[in-house]
Amino acid sequence: MAEVDGRGSRAAVELRVERALRAAARAGNRLLSGGVARVRVGGDGDREVLLTALARMGVRLEDAAGLPAEFVFVDHLGDDERGGRSYPAEPAGDAGRGSGAGLDPVVVALDGGIASARGGDAAARIAWAARGMRTTARLAEEFARARAGARGPRIGVSLVLEPKTAALALALADAGCEVALFSAVSETDPEVAAALAADGRIAVFAPTSAAGAGEERPEAAARLDAEHAAAILDWGPEYLVDDGSHLIRLAHSERPRALDRLRAAAEETTSGVRPLREMEAEGALRIPVIAVNDARTKTDFDNLIGTGQSCVLAIADLLDEAGWAASQRGGADPRPHAPAYAGVAGTRWAVVGYGPVGAGTARFAAALGAEVTVVERDPVRALAALHDGFEARCADEALPAADVVVSATGVWHTLEAHGFALLRPGTAVAVAGGIDDELALDELQAAGWARRPAGDGLAEWIAPGADHGPLVLADGGGVNYTAAEGNPVEVMDLSFATQLAALTRLMRDDLAPGVHALSSEDEARVARAALEVRGGSADPAPSRGRPGGAAQPWPVHRYRSASA
């Protein structure tokens, strides 16, 4: 490798920068894209690689943005590197309820040092998330004002239970709602669940201890999840914020009495909207559901940017910790703990699916220097991948060449036994976003493949008669929320604000049973609030718009006769 400065090879610089970016995002569960960075790095090679990666990820620079830095990158931690702001202690147990100047900057040194104001216990992490979710706070205040004097509705929340979800639940409670929260064993931070239960205002249907969350047998975890899911429906929510439409479908299939009280729901995910549309087509959907996932303030940020960043960085964190090395590099042993981790740069990634999640995954992997090939059945999306600068190939071509494979479809058995058989030993396989059994591990097991633990969050799947096989991350669950903290604070701030806009409409309007879109007015309301807290603005819309947005009356056109 060519020397780029006195600190080592290009590969060493790329790895140093990658680790710094991952640390910056991980320290406060922060969104790099759209954030503001100060770069005070001396080495020309380090600075060049860092600035390039920041630009590819959509990070603004402090000097150009004219805003305080949220991320400060330095060579070494110094006495004056905190951006001129103090690090106040987080008030224990206070969700911040969202006002104020937001989060303190995180300082990352390229030598590995890091300084962050976020505390480590559950109460501090919830407070940190709430302070960063200022758009949600504003929508929650509007929600409370709109219902002033009215009886607080009973709202059930079914989402991955981590600090941001806890902050949402507390914001709803502050707005006068009765709130219950359900989360599956594999998607629950038990310390956060315990902190919510201790608050006393949230009915928690999730494991509240490490022992409860650490069910070793899948059947035991499944049984506990089923008990908790039934219990929150028996609690009697009037409105649901659902993830995967699992509770909505449970109510319609096995617990129809819940529908006596359940008035409406809002669905968070692509994989949840799909079965709801099927239910609607069959006439089986008995309540109105707003497809929050389809709102631009959700899909264009949560799916595309938040999931893209969080999944790519979570994959890199797991592989770095395991000492994984791409098998392409000098004939390295494909097993974990062989050569030291060398970084994402130069590795070959196959991203299966090029919807918003796949596009975001490809974008952030490429920002770290990966060579990305997209596998996509929709020819229009495959063509879009080409125009975004990626290769588009069929699975039979892309999978054998890949060092990392990411399923980003939300479709059952996206990667089947045939696809796994194409992979080289040591190929890392992960799911971005994800549904149950997106990887056909059940099919591998039935075919005699053996699962061998290969490090924290990694398992090697070995075909009959083989010595080694591909490495599956997070047992095929969504890698960002099973092996990391999920999507960043700022992007979930948008998603949860959009949920609050949906709840407001569901309570205000008498919608018919079926799947409904969030209005463009509600999208704009959420986006305007988010722009303001992020230091941006939108040009005012014309006060007198025409239907369809035409600039002139429709009879005014190019080819009018002179007498007209």
CSV table of C-alpha atoms in Angstrom, one decimal, residues 19-289:
chain,number,residue,atom,x,y,z
A,19,ARG,CA,-13.4,3.3,13.7
A,20,ALA,CA,-13.7,7.0,14.6
A,21,LEU,CA,-17.0,7.3,12.6
A,22,ARG,CA,-18.4,4.2,14.2
A,23,ALA,CA,-17.4,5.5,17.6
A,24,ALA,CA,-19.0,8.9,16.9
A,25,ALA,CA,-22.3,7.3,16.0
A,26,ARG,CA,-22.2,4.7,18.8
A,27,ALA,CA,-21.3,7.1,21.7
A,28,GLY,CA,-24.7,8.7,21.7
A,29,ASN,CA,-26.7,6.6,19.2
A,30,ARG,CA,-26.4,9.6,16.9
A,31,LEU,CA,-27.2,10.2,13.2
A,32,LEU,CA,-24.2,11.3,11.2
A,33,SER,CA,-26.2,12.2,8.1
A,34,GLY,CA,-27.4,15.7,8.4
A,35,GLY,CA,-25.3,16.3,11.5
A,36,VAL,CA,-22.6,19.0,11.9
A,37,ALA,CA,-19.0,18.1,12.4
A,38,ARG,CA,-15.8,20.0,13.3
A,39,VAL,CA,-12.7,18.5,11.9
A,40,ARG,CA,-9.4,19.3,13.8
A,41,VAL,CA,-7.3,16.5,12.4
A,42,GLY,CA,-3.6,17.3,11.6
A,43,GLY,CA,-2.5,14.5,9.4
A,44,ASP,CA,-3.2,15.2,5.7
A,45,GLY,CA,-4.1,11.6,5.0
A,46,ASP,CA,-6.4,11.2,7.9
A,47,ARG,CA,-8.1,14.5,7.2
A,48,GLU,CA,-8.6,13.7,3.5
A,49,VAL,CA,-10.1,10.3,4.2
A,50,LEU,CA,-12.3,11.6,7.0
A,51,LEU,CA,-13.6,14.6,5.0
A,52,THR,CA,-14.4,12.3,2.1
A,53,ALA,CA,-16.3,9.8,4.3
A,54,LEU,CA,-18.2,12.6,6.0
A,55,ALA,CA,-19.3,14.1,2.7
A,56,ARG,CA,-20.5,10.7,1.4
A,57,MET,CA,-22.5,10.3,4.5
A,58,GLY,CA,-24.2,13.7,4.3
A,59,VAL,CA,-22.4,15.3,7.2
A,60,ARG,CA,-22.2,19.1,7.2
A,61,LEU,CA,-19.1,20.9,8.3
A,62,GLU,CA,-19.4,23.4,11.1
A,63,ASP,CA,-17.8,26.3,9.2
A,64,ALA,CA,-20.2,26.0,6.3
A,65,ALA,CA,-23.3,25.3,8.3
A,66,GLY,CA,-22.8,28.1,10.8
A,67,LEU,CA,-24.1,25.8,13.5
A,68,PRO,CA,-22.5,24.3,16.6
A,69,ALA,CA,-20.7,21.0,16.0
A,70,GLU,CA,-22.4,17.8,17.1
A,71,PHE,CA,-19.3,15.7,16.3
A,72,VAL,CA,-15.8,16.9,16.9
A,73,PHE,CA,-12.9,14.9,15.3
A,74,VAL,CA,-9.4,15.4,16.7
A,75,ASP,CA,-6.1,13.6,16.7
A,76,HIS,CA,-6.0,13.3,20.5
A,77,LEU,CA,-8.4,14.3,23.3
A,78,GLY,CA,-7.4,17.7,24.7
A,79,ASP,CA,-8.5,20.0,27.4
A,80,ASP,CA,-10.4,22.4,25.1
A,81,GLU,CA,-12.0,19.9,22.6
A,82,ARG,CA,-15.5,19.9,23.9
A,83,GLY,CA,-16.7,22.5,21.4
A,84,GLY,CA,-17.0,25.3,24.0
A,85,ARG,CA,-19.9,23.6,25.8
A,86,SER,CA,-20.1,22.0,29.2
A,87,TYR,CA,-21.3,18.5,29.8
A,88,PRO,CA,-24.1,18.9,32.4
A,89,ALA,CA,-25.1,15.8,34.3
A,90,GLU,CA,-28.3,14.2,33.1
A,91,PRO,CA,-31.2,14.6,35.6
A,92,ALA,CA,-31.9,11.0,36.7
A,93,GLY,CA,-35.2,9.7,35.7
A,94,ASP,CA,-36.1,12.9,33.7
A,95,ALA,CA,-36.9,12.2,30.1
A,96,GLY,CA,-36.1,15.9,29.4
A,97,ARG,CA,-39.5,16.0,27.8
A,98,GLY,CA,-37.7,17.4,24.9
A,99,SER,CA,-37.0,21.1,25.0
A,100,GLY,CA,-33.7,22.9,25.2
A,101,ALA,CA,-30.7,23.0,23.0
A,102,GLY,CA,-30.5,19.3,22.3
A,103,LEU,CA,-27.5,17.0,22.8
A,104,ASP,CA,-23.9,17.9,23.7
A,105,PRO,CA,-21.3,17.1,21.1
A,106,VAL,CA,-19.4,13.9,21.1
A,107,VAL,CA,-15.6,14.2,20.7
A,108,VAL,CA,-13.7,11.4,18.9
A,109,ALA,CA,-10.0,11.2,18.6
A,110,LEU,CA,-8.4,9.2,15.8
A,111,ASP,CA,-6.2,7.5,18.3
A,112,GLY,CA,-9.2,5.9,19.9
A,113,GLY,CA,-10.2,8.4,22.6
A,114,ILE,CA,-13.8,9.5,23.0
A,115,ALA,CA,-15.7,11.9,25.2
A,116,SER,CA,-19.5,11.8,25.5
A,117,ALA,CA,-21.9,13.3,27.9
A,118,ARG,CA,-24.4,10.4,27.8
A,119,GLY,CA,-24.5,8.4,31.0
A,120,GLY,CA,-24.5,4.7,31.0
A,121,ASP,CA,-27.5,3.7,33.1
A,122,ALA,CA,-31.0,3.3,31.7
A,123,ALA,CA,-32.4,6.5,33.2
A,124,ALA,CA,-29.5,8.5,31.7
A,125,ARG,CA,-29.9,6.9,28.3
A,126,ILE,CA,-33.6,7.6,28.3
A,127,ALA,CA,-33.0,11.2,29.2
A,128,TRP,CA,-30.4,11.5,26.5
A,129,ALA,CA,-32.8,10.1,23.9
A,130,ALA,CA,-35.6,12.5,25.0
A,131,ARG,CA,-33.3,15.5,24.8
A,132,GLY,CA,-32.4,14.5,21.3
A,133,MET,CA,-36.0,14.0,20.2
A,134,ARG,CA,-37.1,17.6,20.0
A,135,THR,CA,-39.4,17.2,17.1
A,136,THR,CA,-41.3,14.4,18.9
A,137,ALA,CA,-41.5,16.7,22.0
A,138,ARG,CA,-43.1,19.5,19.9
A,139,LEU,CA,-45.6,17.2,18.4
A,140,ALA,CA,-46.4,15.7,21.8
A,141,GLU,CA,-47.1,19.2,23.1
A,142,GLU,CA,-49.4,19.9,20.2
A,143,PHE,CA,-51.1,16.5,20.8
A,144,ALA,CA,-51.6,17.4,24.5
A,145,ARG,CA,-53.0,20.9,23.6
A,146,ALA,CA,-55.4,19.4,21.1
A,147,ARG,CA,-56.8,17.0,23.8
A,148,ALA,CA,-56.8,19.5,26.7
A,149,GLY,CA,-59.7,18.6,28.9
A,150,ALA,CA,-60.5,15.4,27.1
A,151,ARG,CA,-60.1,12.0,28.7
A,152,GLY,CA,-56.7,10.5,28.0
A,153,PRO,CA,-56.9,7.7,25.5
A,154,ARG,CA,-55.4,4.3,26.1
A,155,ILE,CA,-52.5,3.8,23.7
A,156,GLY,CA,-50.6,0.5,23.2
A,157,VAL,CA,-47.1,0.8,21.8
A,158,SER,CA,-45.5,-2.2,20.2
A,159,LEU,CA,-41.9,-1.3,19.2
A,160,VAL,CA,-38.3,-2.3,19.9
A,161,LEU,CA,-37.9,-1.3,23.5
A,162,GLU,CA,-34.8,0.8,23.9
A,163,PRO,CA,-34.2,4.4,25.2
A,164,LYS,CA,-35.9,6.2,22.3
A,165,THR,CA,-39.1,4.1,22.6
A,166,ALA,CA,-39.1,4.7,26.3
A,167,ALA,CA,-38.9,8.4,25.7
A,168,LEU,CA,-41.9,8.2,23.3
A,169,ALA,CA,-43.9,6.3,25.9
A,170,LEU,CA,-43.1,8.8,28.6
A,171,ALA,CA,-44.0,11.7,26.2
A,172,LEU,CA,-47.4,10.1,25.6
A,173,ALA,CA,-47.9,9.7,29.4
A,174,ASP,CA,-46.9,13.4,29.9
A,175,ALA,CA,-49.6,14.2,27.3
A,176,GLY,CA,-52.2,12.6,29.5
A,177,CYS,CA,-52.5,9.2,27.8
A,178,GLU,CA,-52.7,5.8,29.5
A,179,VAL,CA,-49.8,3.9,28.0
A,180,ALA,CA,-48.8,0.3,27.7
A,181,LEU,CA,-45.7,-1.0,25.9
A,182,PHE,CA,-45.0,-4.4,24.4
A,183,SER,CA,-41.7,-5.7,23.1
A,184,ALA,CA,-40.4,-9.1,22.1
A,185,VAL,CA,-37.6,-10.7,24.2
A,186,SER,CA,-35.1,-10.4,21.4
A,187,GLU,CA,-35.9,-6.7,20.9
A,188,THR,CA,-35.9,-5.6,24.5
A,189,ASP,CA,-33.3,-3.7,26.6
A,190,PRO,CA,-34.3,-5.1,30.0
A,191,GLU,CA,-32.7,-2.2,31.9
A,192,VAL,CA,-34.8,0.3,29.9
A,193,ALA,CA,-37.9,-1.9,30.5
A,194,ALA,CA,-37.2,-1.9,34.2
A,195,ALA,CA,-36.8,1.9,34.3
A,196,LEU,CA,-40.1,2.3,32.5
A,197,ALA,CA,-41.9,-0.1,34.9
A,198,ALA,CA,-40.4,1.8,37.8
A,199,ASP,CA,-41.8,5.1,36.6
A,200,GLY,CA,-45.2,3.6,37.4
A,201,ARG,CA,-47.2,5.2,34.6
A,202,ILE,CA,-46.4,2.7,31.8
A,203,ALA,CA,-47.7,-0.8,31.8
A,204,VAL,CA,-44.7,-2.8,30.5
A,205,PHE,CA,-45.3,-6.1,28.7
A,206,ALA,CA,-41.6,-7.1,28.2
A,207,PRO,CA,-38.8,-8.7,30.2
A,208,THR,CA,-37.6,-6.3,32.9
A,209,SER,CA,-34.5,-8.3,33.9
A,210,ALA,CA,-31.5,-9.7,32.2
A,211,ALA,CA,-32.7,-13.2,33.2
A,212,GLY,CA,-36.1,-12.6,31.5
A,213,ALA,CA,-34.5,-11.2,28.4
A,214,GLY,CA,-31.9,-13.9,28.2
A,215,GLU,CA,-34.1,-16.9,27.5
A,216,GLU,CA,-31.7,-19.4,26.0
A,217,ARG,CA,-34.3,-21.6,24.4
A,218,PRO,CA,-36.2,-20.1,21.4
A,219,GLU,CA,-39.4,-21.9,22.4
A,220,ALA,CA,-39.3,-20.3,25.9
A,221,ALA,CA,-38.8,-16.8,24.4
A,222,ALA,CA,-41.6,-17.4,21.9
A,223,ARG,CA,-43.9,-18.5,24.7
A,224,LEU,CA,-43.1,-15.4,26.8
A,225,ASP,CA,-43.6,-13.1,23.8
A,226,ALA,CA,-47.0,-14.7,23.1
A,227,GLU,CA,-48.1,-14.2,26.7
A,228,HIS,CA,-47.0,-10.5,26.7
A,229,ALA,CA,-48.7,-9.9,23.3
A,230,ALA,CA,-52.0,-11.3,24.5
A,231,ALA,CA,-51.7,-9.4,27.8
A,232,ILE,CA,-51.3,-6.0,26.1
A,233,LEU,CA,-54.4,-6.6,24.0
A,234,ASP,CA,-56.3,-7.7,27.1
A,235,TRP,CA,-55.2,-4.4,28.7
A,236,GLY,CA,-57.6,-2.9,26.2
A,237,PRO,CA,-55.8,-0.3,24.1
A,238,GLU,CA,-58.0,2.1,22.1
A,239,TYR,CA,-55.2,2.9,19.7
A,240,LEU,CA,-52.1,1.0,18.7
A,241,VAL,CA,-48.7,2.0,17.5
A,242,ASP,CA,-47.7,-1.3,15.9
A,243,ASP,CA,-44.5,-2.7,14.4
A,244,GLY,CA,-44.9,-5.4,11.8
A,245,SER,CA,-48.7,-5.3,12.4
A,246,HIS,CA,-48.3,-8.3,14.7
A,247,LEU,CA,-50.7,-7.1,17.4
A,248,ILE,CA,-53.2,-5.9,14.8
A,249,ARG,CA,-53.1,-9.3,13.2
A,250,LEU,CA,-53.3,-11.1,16.5
A,251,ALA,CA,-56.4,-9.1,17.4
A,252,HIS,CA,-58.0,-10.0,14.1
A,253,SER,CA,-57.1,-13.7,14.2
A,254,GLU,CA,-57.0,-15.0,17.8
A,255,ARG,CA,-58.2,-12.2,20.2
A,256,PRO,CA,-61.2,-10.6,18.4
A,257,ARG,CA,-62.5,-9.3,21.7
A,258,ALA,CA,-59.7,-6.7,21.6
A,259,LEU,CA,-61.5,-5.2,18.6
A,260,ASP,CA,-64.4,-4.3,20.8
A,261,ARG,CA,-62.3,-1.5,22.2
A,262,LEU,CA,-59.5,-1.0,19.6
A,263,ARG,CA,-60.5,1.9,17.5
A,264,ALA,CA,-57.5,2.5,15.2
A,265,ALA,CA,-53.8,1.9,14.7
A,266,ALA,CA,-50.7,3.3,13.1
A,267,GLU,CA,-48.2,0.9,11.5
A,268,GLU,CA,-44.4,1.6,11.6
A,269,THR,CA,-42.9,-0.8,9.1
A,270,THR,CA,-42.9,-1.9,5.4
A,271,SER,CA,-43.3,-5.5,6.5
A,272,GLY,CA,-46.3,-4.6,8.6
A,273,VAL,CA,-48.1,-2.5,5.9
A,274,ARG,CA,-47.9,-5.4,3.4
A,275,PRO,CA,-50.2,-7.8,5.3
A,276,LEU,CA,-52.5,-5.0,6.2
A,277,ARG,CA,-53.1,-4.3,2.5
A,278,GLU,CA,-53.8,-8.0,2.0
A,279,MET,CA,-56.3,-7.9,4.9
A,280,GLU,CA,-57.9,-4.8,3.4
A,281,ALA,CA,-58.2,-6.5,0.0
A,282,GLU,CA,-60.0,-9.5,1.6
A,283,GLY,CA,-62.3,-7.3,3.6
A,284,ALA,CA,-60.8,-8.6,6.8
A,285,LEU,CA,-59.4,-5.4,8.3
A,286,ARG,CA,-62.0,-4.0,10.8
A,287,ILE,CA,-60.2,-0.8,11.9
A,288,PRO,CA,-58.6,2.1,10.2
A,289,VAL,CA,-54.8,2.0,10.1
